[in-house]
Coordinates of C-alpha atoms in Angstrom, one line a residue:
M1 CA -17.1 -13.0 -18.9
G2 CA -15.5 -11.6 -15.7
A3 CA -17.2 -9.7 -13.0
V4 CA -17.6 -5.9 -13.2
I5 CA -15.4 -4.5 -10.4
V6 CA -15.9 -1.0 -8.9
I7 CA -13.0 0.7 -7.1
R8 CA -14.0 3.1 -4.4
P9 CA -12.8 4.6 -1.1
A10 CA -13.4 2.3 1.9
G11 CA -16.1 3.3 4.3
A12 CA -17.2 2.3 7.8
S13 CA -19.3 -0.5 6.4
D14 CA -16.2 -2.0 4.8
V15 CA -14.2 -2.5 8.1
A16 CA -15.5 -6.0 8.9
P17 CA -15.4 -7.3 5.3
M18 CA -11.8 -6.0 4.9
D19 CA -10.7 -7.7 8.1
A20 CA -12.3 -10.9 6.9
L21 CA -10.6 -10.6 3.5
L22 CA -7.2 -10.0 5.1
R23 CA -7.6 -12.9 7.5
A24 CA -8.7 -15.2 4.6
V25 CA -5.9 -14.4 2.1
F26 CA -2.9 -14.1 4.4
P27 CA -1.5 -17.0 6.5
R28 CA -1.4 -14.9 9.7
A29 CA -3.6 -12.1 11.1
D30 CA -0.6 -9.6 10.8
E31 CA -2.0 -7.7 7.8
A32 CA -5.5 -7.4 9.4
A33 CA -3.8 -6.1 12.6
L34 CA -1.7 -3.7 10.6
V35 CA -4.7 -2.1 8.9
R36 CA -6.5 -1.9 12.2
D37 CA -3.5 -0.3 13.9
L38 CA -2.8 2.2 11.1
C39 CA -6.4 3.4 11.3
I40 CA -6.4 3.6 15.1
D41 CA -3.0 5.4 15.1
G42 CA -4.3 7.9 12.5
D43 CA -1.6 6.9 10.0
M44 CA -3.9 5.6 7.2
V45 CA -3.8 8.0 4.3
L46 CA -6.0 6.1 1.8
T47 CA -7.8 2.8 1.7
L48 CA -9.6 1.6 -1.5
V49 CA -11.8 -1.4 -1.9
A50 CA -12.8 -3.4 -5.0
E51 CA -16.4 -4.5 -5.0
D52 CA -18.2 -6.9 -7.3
E53 CA -20.9 -4.7 -8.8
E54 CA -23.4 -7.6 -9.3
T55 CA -23.0 -9.3 -5.9
G56 CA -21.8 -6.4 -3.7
A57 CA -19.0 -8.7 -2.4
L58 CA -15.8 -7.0 -1.3
T59 CA -13.2 -8.6 -3.7
G60 CA -10.0 -6.7 -2.8
M61 CA -8.4 -3.8 -0.9
V62 CA -5.3 -1.7 -0.8
A63 CA -4.0 0.5 1.9
F64 CA -1.6 3.5 1.8
S65 CA -0.2 4.8 5.1
R66 CA 1.9 7.8 6.2
M67 CA 5.6 7.7 6.1
D68 CA 8.2 10.1 7.4
V69 CA 10.7 10.6 4.5
T70 CA 13.5 13.1 4.2
V71 CA 15.6 14.2 1.2
G72 CA 18.2 16.9 1.7
Q73 CA 17.1 17.1 5.4
K74 CA 13.6 18.3 4.2
P75 CA 10.4 16.3 4.6
V76 CA 8.9 14.8 1.5
P77 CA 5.2 13.7 1.2
A78 CA 5.4 9.9 1.1
V79 CA 3.3 6.9 1.8
A80 CA 3.7 3.1 2.1
L81 CA 1.6 0.7 0.0
A82 CA 0.6 -2.2 2.2
P83 CA -1.2 -4.4 2.2
V84 CA -2.9 -5.2 -1.0
A85 CA -5.3 -8.2 -1.0
V86 CA -7.6 -9.9 -3.5
A87 CA -10.1 -12.7 -2.8
P88 CA -9.0 -15.9 -4.4
A89 CA -12.0 -16.1 -6.7
Y90 CA -11.1 -12.7 -8.2
R91 CA -7.3 -13.2 -8.7
R92 CA -5.7 -12.9 -12.1
Q93 CA -8.5 -10.6 -13.2
G94 CA -6.7 -7.3 -12.8
V95 CA -8.2 -6.4 -9.4
A96 CA -4.9 -5.7 -7.6
E97 CA -3.7 -3.8 -10.6
A98 CA -6.8 -1.6 -10.7
L99 CA -6.6 -1.0 -6.9
I100 CA -3.0 0.0 -7.0
R101 CA -3.3 2.2 -10.1
A102 CA -6.4 4.0 -8.7
G103 CA -4.6 4.6 -5.4
L104 CA -1.4 5.9 -7.0
D105 CA -3.5 8.2 -9.2
R106 CA -5.3 9.6 -6.2
L107 CA -2.2 10.0 -4.2
E108 CA -0.4 11.8 -7.1
Q109 CA -3.4 14.2 -7.3
A110 CA -3.1 14.8 -3.6
G111 CA 0.5 15.9 -3.9
V112 CA 2.3 12.8 -2.6
V113 CA 5.8 12.6 -4.0
L114 CA 6.9 9.1 -3.2
C115 CA 5.2 5.7 -2.6
F116 CA 7.2 2.9 -1.0
A117 CA 6.4 -0.8 -1.2
L118 CA 8.0 -4.0 0.2
G119 CA 7.8 -6.9 -2.3
D120 CA 8.5 -8.4 -5.6
P121 CA 10.2 -6.0 -8.0
D122 CA 8.7 -7.7 -11.0
F123 CA 5.1 -7.3 -9.7
Y124 CA 5.5 -3.7 -8.4
G125 CA 7.7 -2.7 -11.3
R126 CA 4.7 -2.4 -13.6
F127 CA 3.5 0.4 -11.5
G128 CA 6.8 2.3 -11.6
F129 CA 8.3 0.9 -8.4
A130 CA 12.1 0.3 -8.5
A131 CA 14.7 -0.6 -5.9
D132 CA 17.1 2.1 -7.1
L133 CA 14.6 4.8 -6.1
A134 CA 14.5 3.4 -2.6
H135 CA 18.3 2.8 -2.4
D136 CA 20.3 4.9 0.1
Y137 CA 17.3 5.7 2.3
A138 CA 17.9 4.8 6.0
S139 CA 15.2 2.2 6.7
P140 CA 14.9 -1.0 8.7
Y141 CA 13.5 -2.5 5.5
A142 CA 16.5 -1.4 3.3
G143 CA 17.4 -4.0 0.7
D144 CA 16.3 -5.4 -2.6
A145 CA 12.7 -5.7 -1.6
L146 CA 12.3 -2.0 -0.6
L147 CA 10.9 -0.3 -3.6
A148 CA 9.8 3.2 -4.4
A149 CA 7.8 5.0 -7.1
A150 CA 8.0 8.7 -7.9
L151 CA 4.5 10.0 -8.3
Q152 CA 4.7 13.5 -9.5
G153 CA 5.3 12.8 -13.2
G154 CA 8.2 10.5 -12.2
L155 CA 10.2 13.4 -10.8
V156 CA 12.5 12.4 -8.0
P157 CA 13.4 14.9 -5.2
C158 CA 17.0 16.1 -5.4
G159 CA 19.3 15.9 -2.5
E160 CA 20.9 13.4 0.0
R161 CA 18.4 10.7 0.8
G162 CA 17.7 10.6 4.5
R163 CA 15.2 8.5 6.5
A164 CA 12.3 6.5 5.1
D165 CA 10.3 5.6 8.2
H166 CA 7.1 3.6 8.0
A167 CA 4.3 4.3 10.5
P168 CA 4.9 2.7 13.9
A169 CA 2.3 -0.1 13.2
F170 CA 4.8 -1.7 10.8
A171 CA 7.3 -2.3 13.7
R172 CA 4.6 -4.2 15.5
L173 CA 4.0 -6.7 12.7
G174 CA 4.5 -10.3 13.9
M175 CA 4.1 -9.3 17.6
Q176 CA 0.3 -9.9 17.7
E177 CA -1.7 -13.1 17.6

């Protein structure tokens, strides 16, 4: 029988375990630096962690950060999903899915209209992300890997798609050791 996982908002006591998790599951420290910079810059909107109820171990995390998005030259409440990480021993047990779904639910309740992600359309597609929703936004990440999900009951804002700018910390990815 698998572990019982609790999803909750990250707190101050989670900073070091999240940093350790990100450094352990990604080949470079870029994602750990991204999360740190998003927090320092004030661009973090929501961070959730998954915790093993029995051991108290941090088993996963997901971050959502502010984006500047326009449709019809008007701002649209939007976030970027990145990163999502799960400790190797807890993979393929639904931890990433639970984190992402909980985050999207909270963001929808908070009035966020769009959530963008960069990644595998097959993986993110199960959460409602699609490349066609992100198509035509002006973004340095434009392409097949830029995906978006409409959170307010699937409603997509009408109008000409403008910019989809991630927080400045994303532009610094790969520049840090």
